[in-house]
Amino acid sequence: MDNGAIARILREIADLLEIKGENPFKIRAYRNGADIISNHPHESALLDDTGLREIPGIGKDLAARIREIAQTGDAAFHRELIAEFPPTILDLLHLQGVGPKTVATLYRDLGIRTLEDLEQACRDGRIRALKGMGAKKEALILKALDERRRFAGRHLLSHAYEASAALQTFLRERAPGAVIEAVGSLRRGCDTCGDLDLLATGAPASLMDRFVEYPLVERVLGHGDTKSCILIQGGFQADLRLVAPESRGAAMQYFTGSKAHNIALRDRAIGLGFKLNEYGLFRIDDDRRVAGEREEDIYDALGVDWVPPELREMRGEIEAAAAHALPRLIDRADLRGDLHMHTTETDGKDDIRTMALAARDAGLEYIAITDHSQSLAMANGLDERRALAHAARIRAVDAEGIGIRLLAGIECDIKPDGSLDLADDCLAALDIVVASVHSGFNQERQAMTDRVLRAIEHPHVDILGHPTGRMLLKRQAYPIDVEAVIDAARRQGVAVEINSQPHRLDLHDVHARLAHDRGASLVISSDSHSRHGFGYLRWGTAVGRRAWLQAGDVLNTRPFDEFRASLRRHRRPRS
Ligand code: DGT
Ligand code: CA
Ligand code: CA
Ligand code: ZN
């Protein structure tokens, strides 16, 4: 069993204990254990009891549980809990705004086991009749059910990437001579993906038989000579197509999409006397193949530059490619700094130095440590005194000269009225301030817009963090006038963040592009909560690429001194 599978069971135990109303410390121990195991670099199934207990945070009981899961595929304790509660009950817990207490009540008082039961109970008026629930709770549950339905079947980009990469490795081992490639929305870097699309060029037909034998297969949906389709664990559907070498580029082009981009390109082909499909580009009059082996040749034959996959969304890319005016897109390696991260001082898992060294090893030249402010009591947020003491420690690590520069910052909460969570003199004494909204999402659009505009006008704010509050597949952005926010940020010299957390990717690519077009500055930050978080920068970079950004458009591609000088606090406000 891999670490992910072990962690999943530990997390389920924690969820079920929570529904049961067990001791919070016990619940937290399982949840922490799950985090530690899923981030552990080595196979924990291979460790003996001593090896497990050497991992910080894993005690005697947890080690025994992990050994049992690794050896038998499950834990008796987990099976007992599942026997007590139907496992479908966990679907209820994952609804937005439905906590373990509610789930326990729903199950005990109404016998609700599934999402369908829950929906029916809402419609019958049984929820509002429950003590402590009411019409408001009923409306909340119905909204959560609706959102879940809308998002069902889609996956975060990072999850799709991991599932696709594992499948590609499996296929490469079985067809070493073949070229295996991911196409579809994953190749375009979309923030969520519906399914995994794979192409295999130069593979034997028997690869299809190997594909449907993939160990994680839950169901085979189709098994053909050139196309097969499987459902794998985690709810992913994966399509594999076998392609002849002379059609590789054409198939890549076609199956990368987007559909709208393909239709526009095909129309252009027709206008030039060609036919374009997944097999190649052909002349209409004599059916002669003009291109097909390489994507570049197809675009070239159509008189346009090769279009990076992230831009293939029918947002002006074909016109720009025809005018040889496509941007040279930013790469992850262009990032020199990371301006949003947390440490053990609030809700992070690693201390200042550990974060700095991990950032350095990830190729970064500078970071800002931005722990939470006091309003986030759950995260143990900092008041002025602790914020300044923390800043002193950050500067002390910076002074050690460990090969990376550190800025002492804060992620200051924007309160419901738009005021900041810490006193002005404290914010002024820090090197950098990221301001973000973390609660009170239920405001009206105008109130929310005014709230964020007021924060942007605050002279000590340098960066607006996760500007729209969206949680992919969970919660939509709060209602806010993004254009007004972007324009104010430009006027005030506040940079807007592209947050790289895979479940945020906030700003959304279209808004990031708008921000750039309106002249606002952008940063790409990881919002890391542990030393493993810097890898997320690649997802934020994907958003930047989808937003047509070049390296020069993103402040944290600049060298340290230049970056620091470009911060709002070191500039005069523009008029
Ligand atoms: P997804 O899976 O919803 O995240 O999005 P895609 O873009 O991966 O969509 P998918 O998997 O249905 O199809 C992969 C690509 O195949 C799509 O981006 C473009 C191409 N494609 C699929 N159906 C059509 C079609 O009817 N016409 C054209 N021109 N292209 C299509
Ligand atoms: Ca797809
Ligand atoms: Ca597909
Ligand atoms: Zn935040």
Coordinates of C-alpha atoms and ligand atoms in Angstrom, one line a residue:
M1 CA 0.0 0.0 0.0
D2 CA 1.3 3.4 -0.8
N3 CA 1.3 6.3 1.6
G4 CA -1.7 8.0 -0.1
A5 CA -3.8 4.9 0.5
I6 CA -2.7 4.6 4.1
A7 CA -3.4 8.3 4.7
R8 CA -6.9 7.9 3.2
I9 CA -7.9 5.3 5.8
L10 CA -6.4 7.4 8.7
R11 CA -8.4 10.4 7.5
E12 CA -11.6 8.3 7.2
I13 CA -11.0 7.2 10.8
A14 CA -10.7 10.8 11.9
D15 CA -13.9 11.8 10.1
L16 CA -15.9 8.9 11.5
L17 CA -14.6 9.6 15.0
E18 CA -15.7 13.2 14.6
I19 CA -19.2 12.1 13.6
K20 CA -19.2 9.9 16.7
G21 CA -18.3 12.9 18.8
E22 CA -15.1 11.5 20.1
N23 CA -12.2 13.3 21.9
P24 CA -10.8 16.1 19.7
F25 CA -7.2 15.2 20.5
K26 CA -7.7 11.7 19.3
I27 CA -9.3 13.0 16.1
R28 CA -6.4 15.5 15.5
A29 CA -3.8 12.7 16.1
Y30 CA -5.3 10.7 13.2
R31 CA -5.6 13.7 11.0
N32 CA -2.0 14.8 11.7
G33 CA -0.9 11.2 11.1
A34 CA -2.6 11.2 7.7
D35 CA -0.8 14.5 6.8
I36 CA 2.5 13.2 7.9
I37 CA 2.2 9.9 6.1
S38 CA 1.0 11.5 2.8
N39 CA 4.0 13.9 2.9
H40 CA 6.5 11.3 3.9
P41 CA 9.1 10.8 1.2
H42 CA 9.6 7.1 1.8
E43 CA 7.1 4.2 1.6
S44 CA 5.9 3.9 5.1
A45 CA 4.5 0.4 4.4
L46 CA 8.2 -0.7 4.3
L47 CA 9.0 0.6 7.8
D48 CA 8.9 -1.5 10.9
D49 CA 7.6 -0.2 14.2
T50 CA 10.9 1.5 15.2
G51 CA 11.2 3.1 11.8
L52 CA 7.6 4.5 11.9
R53 CA 8.0 5.9 15.4
E54 CA 11.2 7.7 14.3
I55 CA 8.9 9.9 12.1
P56 CA 8.2 13.0 14.1
G57 CA 4.5 13.1 15.1
I58 CA 3.9 9.3 14.9
G59 CA 3.4 7.8 18.3
K60 CA 3.0 4.2 19.5
D61 CA -0.7 3.8 18.7
L62 CA -0.6 5.4 15.3
A63 CA 2.5 3.4 14.4
A64 CA 0.6 0.2 15.3
R65 CA -2.4 1.3 13.2
I66 CA -0.2 2.1 10.2
R67 CA 1.5 -1.3 10.4
E68 CA -1.8 -3.0 10.5
I69 CA -3.1 -1.1 7.5
A70 CA 0.1 -1.7 5.5
Q71 CA 0.0 -5.4 6.3
T72 CA -3.7 -6.2 5.9
G73 CA -5.0 -3.4 3.7
D74 CA -7.2 -2.0 6.5
A75 CA -7.5 -1.6 10.3
A76 CA -9.9 -3.5 12.5
F77 CA -10.7 -0.2 14.2
H78 CA -11.6 1.4 10.8
R79 CA -13.9 -1.6 10.0
E80 CA -15.6 -1.3 13.4
L81 CA -16.4 2.4 12.7
I82 CA -17.7 1.6 9.2
A83 CA -19.9 -1.1 10.7
E84 CA -21.3 1.5 13.1
F85 CA -21.9 4.1 10.4
P86 CA -22.5 3.5 6.7
P87 CA -19.5 4.7 4.7
T88 CA -21.7 6.8 2.4
I89 CA -22.2 9.1 5.4
L90 CA -18.7 10.5 4.7
D91 CA -20.2 12.0 1.5
L92 CA -22.4 14.1 3.7
L93 CA -19.5 15.3 5.8
H94 CA -17.7 16.6 2.7
L95 CA -20.6 18.9 1.8
Q96 CA -19.8 22.6 2.3
G97 CA -21.3 23.8 5.6
V98 CA -22.2 20.4 6.9
G99 CA -20.1 19.5 9.9
P100 CA -19.8 16.2 11.9
K101 CA -22.5 17.2 14.5
T102 CA -25.0 17.8 11.7
V103 CA -24.1 14.5 10.1
A104 CA -24.6 12.7 13.4
T105 CA -28.0 14.3 13.9
L106 CA -29.1 13.5 10.4
Y107 CA -28.1 9.9 10.7
R108 CA -29.5 9.3 14.2
D109 CA -32.7 11.2 14.0
L110 CA -33.7 10.8 10.3
G111 CA -31.7 7.7 9.2
I112 CA -30.1 9.7 6.4
R113 CA -27.2 7.7 4.9
T114 CA -26.7 9.1 1.4
L115 CA -26.8 12.4 -0.5
E116 CA -30.0 11.2 -2.1
D117 CA -31.6 10.6 1.4
L118 CA -30.5 14.1 2.4
E119 CA -32.0 15.8 -0.7
Q120 CA -35.3 13.9 -0.2
A121 CA -35.4 15.0 3.5
C122 CA -34.9 18.6 2.5
R123 CA -37.7 18.4 -0.1
D124 CA -40.0 16.7 2.5
G125 CA -39.4 19.5 5.0
R126 CA -37.9 17.0 7.5
I127 CA -34.7 19.0 7.9
R128 CA -36.3 22.3 8.9
A129 CA -38.5 20.4 11.4
L130 CA -35.4 19.1 13.3
K131 CA -34.4 20.9 16.5
G132 CA -31.6 23.4 15.8
M133 CA -31.8 23.2 12.0
G134 CA -34.5 25.3 10.5
A135 CA -35.2 26.7 7.0
K136 CA -31.8 28.5 6.8
K137 CA -29.9 25.2 7.3
E138 CA -32.2 23.5 4.8
A139 CA -31.4 26.2 2.1
L140 CA -27.7 25.8 2.9
I141 CA -27.8 22.1 2.4
L142 CA -29.7 22.4 -0.8
K143 CA -27.1 24.8 -2.1
A144 CA -24.2 22.5 -1.1
L145 CA -26.0 19.6 -2.8
D146 CA -26.4 21.6 -6.0
E147 CA -22.7 22.7 -6.0
R148 CA -21.6 19.1 -5.5
R149 CA -23.7 18.0 -8.5
R150 CA -22.3 20.8 -10.6
F151 CA -18.7 19.8 -9.8
A152 CA -19.2 16.0 -9.7
G153 CA -16.8 14.2 -12.0
R154 CA -14.2 16.9 -12.2
H155 CA -10.8 16.9 -10.5
L156 CA -8.2 19.4 -9.5
L157 CA -5.4 19.9 -12.0
S158 CA -2.8 18.6 -9.5
H159 CA -4.8 15.4 -8.8
A160 CA -5.3 14.8 -12.5
Y161 CA -1.6 15.4 -13.1
E162 CA -0.6 12.8 -10.4
A163 CA -3.1 10.2 -11.6
S164 CA -2.0 10.7 -15.2
A165 CA 1.7 10.6 -14.4
A166 CA 1.3 7.2 -12.5
L167 CA -0.7 5.8 -15.4
Q168 CA 1.9 7.1 -17.9
T169 CA 4.7 5.4 -15.9
F170 CA 2.8 2.1 -15.9
L171 CA 2.3 2.3 -19.7
R172 CA 5.9 3.3 -20.5
E173 CA 7.1 0.3 -18.6
R174 CA 4.9 -2.0 -20.7
A175 CA 5.7 -0.3 -24.0
P176 CA 9.3 1.1 -23.7
G177 CA 9.5 1.9 -27.4
A178 CA 6.3 4.0 -27.4
V179 CA 5.8 7.7 -26.8
I180 CA 3.1 8.2 -24.2
E181 CA 1.6 11.7 -23.8
A182 CA -1.1 13.5 -21.8
V183 CA -3.4 15.7 -23.9
G184 CA -6.8 17.3 -23.2
S185 CA -7.5 19.8 -20.5
L186 CA -4.5 18.5 -18.5
R187 CA -2.1 19.5 -21.2
R188 CA -3.8 22.9 -21.5
G189 CA -3.2 23.4 -17.7
C190 CA -6.9 23.9 -16.9
D191 CA -7.6 24.4 -13.2
T192 CA -9.9 21.3 -13.2
C193 CA -10.0 18.3 -15.5
G194 CA -13.0 16.1 -16.4
D195 CA -11.0 13.1 -17.5
L196 CA -7.4 12.0 -18.4
D197 CA -6.6 11.8 -22.1
L198 CA -3.6 9.8 -23.1
L199 CA -2.0 9.1 -26.5
A200 CA 0.4 6.3 -27.3
T201 CA 2.4 6.5 -30.5
G202 CA 4.3 3.5 -31.9
A203 CA 2.9 1.1 -29.3
P204 CA 2.0 -2.5 -30.0
A205 CA -1.8 -3.2 -30.1
S206 CA -1.3 -5.3 -27.0
L207 CA -0.8 -2.1 -24.9
M208 CA -4.6 -1.8 -24.8
D209 CA -4.8 -5.1 -23.0
R210 CA -2.2 -3.9 -20.5
F211 CA -4.1 -0.6 -20.1
V212 CA -7.3 -2.3 -18.9
E213 CA -5.2 -4.4 -16.5
Y214 CA -3.9 -1.3 -14.7
P215 CA -4.0 -2.1 -11.0
L216 CA -6.1 0.9 -10.0
V217 CA -8.9 0.0 -12.5
E218 CA -12.3 -0.1 -11.0
R219 CA -14.3 -0.6 -14.2
V220 CA -13.5 -1.0 -17.9
L221 CA -15.8 1.3 -19.8
G222 CA -14.5 0.4 -23.3
H223 CA -11.8 -1.9 -24.7
G224 CA -11.0 -1.5 -28.4
D225 CA -8.0 -1.7 -30.8
T226 CA -7.3 2.0 -31.0
K227 CA -9.3 3.4 -28.1
S228 CA -10.0 2.2 -24.6
C229 CA -11.5 3.8 -21.6
I230 CA -11.2 2.9 -17.9
L231 CA -12.5 4.2 -14.6
I232 CA -9.8 4.2 -12.0
Q233 CA -9.6 4.8 -8.2
G234 CA -10.3 8.3 -7.2
G235 CA -13.1 8.6 -9.7
F236 CA -10.9 9.3 -12.7
Q237 CA -11.9 8.3 -16.2
A238 CA -8.9 7.7 -18.4
D239 CA -9.0 7.4 -22.2
L240 CA -6.1 5.9 -24.2
R241 CA -5.7 6.2 -27.9
L242 CA -3.1 4.4 -30.1
V243 CA -1.8 6.6 -32.8
A244 CA 0.3 5.9 -35.9
P245 CA 3.6 7.8 -36.0
E246 CA 2.7 9.8 -39.1
S247 CA -0.4 11.1 -37.2
R248 CA 1.1 11.8 -33.9
G249 CA 1.2 15.6 -34.2
A250 CA -2.3 15.7 -35.6
A251 CA -3.7 13.6 -32.8
M252 CA -1.9 15.7 -30.2
Q253 CA -3.4 18.8 -31.8
Y254 CA -6.9 17.4 -32.0
F255 CA -7.1 15.8 -28.6
T256 CA -5.4 18.6 -26.8
G257 CA -8.3 20.9 -27.8
S258 CA -10.0 22.9 -26.7
K259 CA -12.9 22.1 -28.9
A260 CA -13.4 25.8 -29.7
H261 CA -9.8 26.2 -30.7
N262 CA -10.0 23.1 -32.9
I263 CA -13.1 24.3 -34.7
A264 CA -11.5 27.7 -35.4
L265 CA -8.3 26.0 -36.7
R266 CA -10.3 23.6 -38.8
D267 CA -12.2 26.6 -40.4
R268 CA -8.9 28.3 -41.1
A269 CA -7.7 25.1 -42.8
I270 CA -10.8 24.8 -44.9
G271 CA -10.4 28.5 -46.0
L272 CA -6.9 27.6 -47.2
G273 CA -8.0 24.5 -49.1
F274 CA -7.1 21.9 -46.5
K275 CA -8.9 19.3 -44.4
L276 CA -7.7 19.0 -40.7
N277 CA -8.6 16.0 -38.5
E278 CA -6.9 13.8 -35.9
Y279 CA -5.0 11.9 -38.7
G280 CA -3.3 14.9 -40.4
L281 CA -3.6 18.0 -42.5
F282 CA -4.6 17.1 -46.1
R283 CA -5.1 19.1 -49.3
I284 CA -8.8 19.0 -50.2
D285 CA -8.3 18.7 -54.0
D286 CA -6.0 15.6 -54.1
D287 CA -6.1 14.3 -50.5
R288 CA -2.3 14.7 -50.2
R289 CA -1.0 14.8 -46.7
V290 CA 0.7 18.1 -45.9
A291 CA 1.5 17.6 -42.2
G292 CA 0.7 15.2 -39.3
E293 CA 3.8 14.0 -37.7
R294 CA 4.5 17.1 -35.8
E295 CA 2.1 19.7 -34.3
E296 CA 4.4 22.5 -35.3
D297 CA 4.1 21.6 -39.0
I298 CA 0.4 21.7 -38.9
Y299 CA 0.3 25.2 -37.4
D300 CA 3.1 26.2 -39.8
A301 CA 1.2 24.9 -42.9
L302 CA -1.8 27.0 -41.8
G303 CA 0.4 30.1 -41.7
V304 CA 0.4 30.6 -37.9
D305 CA 3.0 30.1 -35.1
W306 CA 2.8 27.0 -32.9
V307 CA 0.4 27.9 -30.1
P308 CA 1.3 26.8 -26.6
P309 CA -1.4 24.4 -25.3
E310 CA -2.3 26.7 -22.4
L311 CA -3.5 29.4 -24.9
R312 CA -5.7 27.1 -27.0
E313 CA -9.0 28.4 -25.6
M314 CA -10.2 30.6 -28.5
R315 CA -9.3 33.8 -26.7
G316 CA -7.5 35.5 -29.6
E317 CA -4.6 33.0 -29.9
I318 CA -5.0 32.2 -33.5
E319 CA -5.1 35.8 -34.6
A320 CA -2.0 36.5 -32.5
A321 CA -0.3 33.4 -33.9
A322 CA -1.0 34.6 -37.4
A323 CA 0.5 38.0 -36.6
H324 CA 3.5 36.3 -35.0
A325 CA 2.6 38.1 -31.8
L326 CA 2.1 35.3 -29.3
P327 CA 3.7 36.1 -25.9
R328 CA 6.8 34.2 -24.7
L329 CA 5.1 32.6 -21.7
I330 CA 6.5 32.5 -18.2
D331 CA 8.0 29.3 -16.9
R332 CA 8.3 28.0 -13.3
A333 CA 12.1 28.5 -13.5
D334 CA 11.5 32.3 -14.1
L335 CA 10.3 32.7 -10.5
R336 CA 13.0 33.9 -8.2
G337 CA 10.8 34.6 -5.1
D338 CA 7.8 33.3 -3.3
L339 CA 5.8 35.8 -1.3
H340 CA 3.2 33.9 0.7
M341 CA 3.8 31.1 3.1
H342 CA 3.1 30.0 6.7
T343 CA 5.2 28.5 9.5
T344 CA 4.7 26.6 12.8
E345 CA 4.1 30.1 14.3
T346 CA 0.5 29.8 12.9
D347 CA -0.9 27.0 10.9
G348 CA 2.2 25.9 9.0
K349 CA 4.0 22.6 9.6
D350 CA 7.7 23.7 9.4
D351 CA 9.7 26.5 11.0
I352 CA 11.3 29.5 9.4
R353 CA 14.6 28.0 8.7
T354 CA 13.2 24.8 7.3
M355 CA 10.9 26.7 5.0
A356 CA 13.8 28.9 3.8
L357 CA 16.1 26.0 3.1
A358 CA 13.4 24.1 1.2
A359 CA 12.6 27.2 -0.8
R360 CA 16.3 27.6 -1.6
D361 CA 16.5 23.9 -2.7
A362 CA 13.4 24.6 -4.9
G363 CA 15.6 27.1 -6.7
L364 CA 14.2 30.3 -5.2
E365 CA 16.4 33.3 -4.3
Y366 CA 14.0 35.0 -1.8
I367 CA 10.8 34.4 0.2
A368 CA 8.4 36.3 2.4
I369 CA 7.2 34.6 5.5
T370 CA 3.6 35.6 5.9
D371 CA 1.9 34.0 8.8
H372 CA -1.7 34.7 9.7
S373 CA -3.0 37.6 11.8
Q374 CA -5.0 37.4 15.0
S375 CA -8.5 37.2 13.6
L376 CA -7.7 33.7 12.5
A377 CA -7.8 32.3 16.0
M378 CA -8.2 28.8 14.7
A379 CA -4.8 29.1 12.9
N380 CA -3.3 30.7 16.1
G381 CA -3.0 34.0 14.2
L382 CA -0.5 36.7 15.4
D383 CA -1.3 39.8 17.3
E384 CA 1.0 42.9 17.0
R385 CA 3.4 41.8 19.6
R386 CA 3.9 38.2 18.3
A387 CA 4.0 39.5 14.7
L388 CA 7.0 41.8 15.5
A389 CA 8.7 39.1 17.6
H390 CA 8.3 36.7 14.7
A391 CA 9.6 39.3 12.3
A392 CA 12.7 39.6 14.4
R393 CA 13.3 35.9 14.2
I394 CA 12.8 35.9 10.4
R395 CA 15.3 38.7 10.1
A396 CA 17.8 36.8 12.2
V397 CA 17.6 33.8 9.9
D398 CA 18.0 36.2 7.0
A399 CA 21.1 37.6 8.6
E400 CA 22.7 34.1 8.8
G401 CA 23.2 34.2 5.1
I402 CA 21.9 30.7 4.2
G403 CA 21.8 31.3 0.5
I404 CA 18.3 32.8 0.3
R405 CA 16.9 36.2 1.4
L406 CA 13.9 36.4 3.8
L407 CA 11.4 39.2 4.1
A408 CA 9.4 39.5 7.3
G409 CA 5.8 39.7 6.4
I410 CA 2.2 38.9 7.4
E411 CA -0.9 37.7 5.8
C412 CA -3.1 40.2 7.3
D413 CA -6.8 39.4 7.5
I414 CA -9.2 41.9 5.9
K415 CA -12.0 42.3 8.4
P416 CA -15.7 42.5 7.3
D417 CA -15.6 46.3 7.2
G418 CA -12.4 46.4 5.1
S419 CA -10.2 47.4 8.0
L420 CA -7.0 45.5 8.6
D421 CA -6.5 43.1 11.5
L422 CA -3.3 44.7 12.8
A423 CA -2.3 48.2 13.9
D424 CA -0.8 50.5 11.3
D425 CA 2.6 50.9 13.1
C426 CA 3.0 47.1 13.2
L427 CA 2.2 46.8 9.5
A428 CA 4.6 49.6 8.7
A429 CA 7.4 47.9 10.7
L430 CA 7.2 44.7 8.5
D431 CA 8.9 44.2 5.1
I432 CA 5.8 43.1 3.2
V433 CA 2.1 42.8 3.8
V434 CA -0.3 40.4 2.0
A435 CA -3.9 41.2 2.8
S436 CA -6.6 38.6 2.3
V437 CA -10.3 37.8 3.1
H438 CA -10.7 34.6 5.2
S439 CA -14.3 34.8 6.6
G440 CA -17.6 36.6 6.2
F441 CA -18.1 35.5 2.6
N442 CA -21.8 36.1 2.7
Q443 CA -21.7 39.8 2.1
E444 CA -23.5 41.4 -0.8
R445 CA -21.4 42.1 -3.9
Q446 CA -21.1 45.8 -3.3
A447 CA -20.2 45.4 0.4
M448 CA -17.6 42.8 -0.5
T449 CA -16.2 45.0 -3.2
D450 CA -16.0 48.0 -0.9
R451 CA -14.4 45.9 1.8
V452 CA -11.6 44.8 -0.5
L453 CA -11.2 48.3 -2.0
R454 CA -10.8 49.8 1.4
A455 CA -8.0 47.3 2.2
I456 CA -6.3 48.1 -1.1
E457 CA -6.3 51.8 -0.2
H458 CA -4.6 51.0 3.1
P459 CA -1.0 52.4 2.5
H460 CA 0.8 49.4 4.1
V461 CA -0.8 46.7 1.9
D462 CA 1.6 45.4 -0.8
I463 CA -0.2 42.4 -2.2
L464 CA -3.9 41.3 -2.3
G465 CA -3.9 37.5 -1.4
H466 CA -6.2 34.9 -3.1
P467 CA -8.4 37.8 -4.4
T468 CA -11.7 36.1 -5.0
G469 CA -11.8 33.4 -2.3
R470 CA -12.8 30.6 -4.6
M471 CA -12.3 27.0 -3.5
L472 CA -12.3 24.8 -6.6
L473 CA -15.0 22.1 -6.7
K474 CA -16.2 23.3 -3.4
R475 CA -17.1 27.0 -3.2
Q476 CA -17.5 29.6 -5.8
A477 CA -15.7 33.0 -5.5
Y478 CA -17.5 35.4 -3.3
P479 CA -19.5 38.0 -5.2
I480 CA -17.1 40.8 -6.0
D481 CA -16.5 43.3 -8.7
V482 CA -13.2 41.9 -9.9
E483 CA -12.6 44.7 -12.4
A484 CA -13.0 47.4 -9.8
V485 CA -10.6 45.6 -7.5
I486 CA -8.0 45.2 -10.3
D487 CA -8.3 48.9 -11.3
A488 CA -7.9 50.0 -7.7
A489 CA -4.9 47.7 -7.3
R490 CA -3.3 49.2 -10.3
R491 CA -3.9 52.8 -9.1
Q492 CA -2.6 52.0 -5.6
G493 CA 0.4 50.0 -6.8
V494 CA -0.9 46.9 -5.0
A495 CA 0.1 43.6 -6.6
V496 CA -2.6 41.0 -7.1
E497 CA -1.7 37.4 -6.2
I498 CA -2.1 34.2 -8.3
N499 CA -2.3 31.8 -5.4
S500 CA -0.8 28.4 -6.4
Q501 CA -2.7 26.1 -4.0
P502 CA -4.3 23.6 -6.3
H503 CA -7.7 24.0 -4.7
R504 CA -7.5 27.8 -5.0
L505 CA -5.7 28.9 -8.2
D506 CA -7.0 32.3 -7.4
L507 CA -6.9 34.6 -9.4
H508 CA -8.6 32.6 -12.1
D509 CA -6.8 32.8 -15.5
V510 CA -9.2 35.1 -17.2
H511 CA -9.0 37.5 -14.3
A512 CA -5.2 37.3 -14.2
R513 CA -5.2 38.2 -17.9
L514 CA -7.5 41.1 -17.2
A515 CA -5.3 42.3 -14.4
H516 CA -2.3 42.3 -16.7
D517 CA -4.2 44.0 -19.5
R518 CA -5.4 46.7 -17.1
G519 CA -1.8 47.3 -16.0
A520 CA -1.9 45.8 -12.5
S521 CA 1.1 44.1 -11.2
L522 CA 0.9 40.3 -10.5
V523 CA 2.8 37.9 -8.3
I524 CA 2.7 34.1 -8.2
S525 CA 2.9 32.7 -4.7
S526 CA 2.7 29.2 -3.2
D527 CA 0.8 29.9 0.0
S528 CA 2.9 26.9 1.4
H529 CA 1.9 25.5 4.7
S530 CA 4.9 23.1 4.8
R531 CA 8.4 22.6 3.2
H532 CA 6.7 20.5 0.5
G533 CA 4.5 23.4 -0.7
F534 CA 6.9 25.0 -3.1
G535 CA 6.1 22.4 -5.8
Y536 CA 2.7 24.1 -6.1
L537 CA 4.3 27.0 -7.8
R538 CA 4.1 25.0 -11.1
W539 CA 0.2 25.2 -10.8
G540 CA 0.3 28.9 -10.2
T541 CA 2.6 29.2 -13.2
A542 CA 0.1 27.3 -15.3
V543 CA -2.5 29.9 -14.4
G544 CA 0.0 32.6 -15.4
R545 CA 0.6 30.9 -18.7
R546 CA -3.1 30.6 -19.4
A547 CA -3.3 34.3 -18.6
W548 CA -0.8 35.0 -21.4
L549 CA 1.8 36.3 -18.9
Q550 CA 5.5 36.7 -19.8
A551 CA 8.2 36.5 -17.1
G552 CA 8.4 40.3 -17.0
D553 CA 4.8 40.6 -16.1
V554 CA 5.2 38.9 -12.7
L555 CA 7.0 40.9 -10.0
N556 CA 8.6 37.9 -8.3
T557 CA 10.6 37.0 -11.4
R558 CA 12.8 40.1 -10.6
P559 CA 16.0 39.9 -8.7
F560 CA 15.7 40.5 -5.0
D561 CA 16.7 44.2 -4.8
E562 CA 14.6 45.1 -7.8
F563 CA 11.7 43.2 -6.4
R564 CA 11.9 44.9 -3.1
A565 CA 12.1 48.3 -4.7
S566 CA 8.9 47.5 -6.7
L567 CA 6.8 46.9 -3.6
R568 CA 4.1 49.4 -3.0
R569 CA 5.7 50.5 0.3
H570 CA 8.8 51.6 -1.5
R571 CA 7.0 53.4 -4.3
R572 CA 4.9 56.5 -4.6
P573 CA 1.2 55.8 -5.4
R574 CA 0.3 56.4 -9.0
S575 CA -2.6 58.7 -9.8
Ligands
DGT1 P1 -12.3 18.0 -19.9 O1 -12.1 16.6 -20.1 O2 -13.8 18.3 -19.7 O3 -11.5 18.6 -18.8 O4 -11.9 18.8 -21.2 P2 -11.1 18.3 -22.5 O5 -10.8 19.5 -23.3 O6 -10.0 17.4 -22.1 O7 -12.3 17.5 -23.3 P3 -12.4 16.0 -23.7 O8 -11.7 15.0 -22.9 O9 -13.9 15.8 -23.9 O10 -11.8 16.0 -25.2 C1 -10.4 16.1 -25.4 C2 -10.2 17.0 -26.6 O11 -10.7 16.3 -27.8 C3 -11.0 18.3 -26.6 O12 -10.3 19.3 -25.9 C4 -11.0 18.6 -28.1 C5 -11.1 17.2 -28.7 N1 -12.5 17.0 -29.1 C6 -13.4 16.3 -28.4 N2 -14.6 16.3 -29.0 C7 -14.5 17.1 -30.0 C8 -15.4 17.5 -31.1 O13 -16.6 17.1 -31.1 N3 -14.9 18.4 -32.0 C9 -13.6 18.8 -32.0 N4 -13.2 19.6 -32.9 N5 -12.8 18.4 -31.1 C10 -13.2 17.6 -30.1
CA2 CA -10.3 15.5 -21.0
CA3 CA -11.7 12.5 -22.9
ZN4 ZN -4.9 33.1 3.2

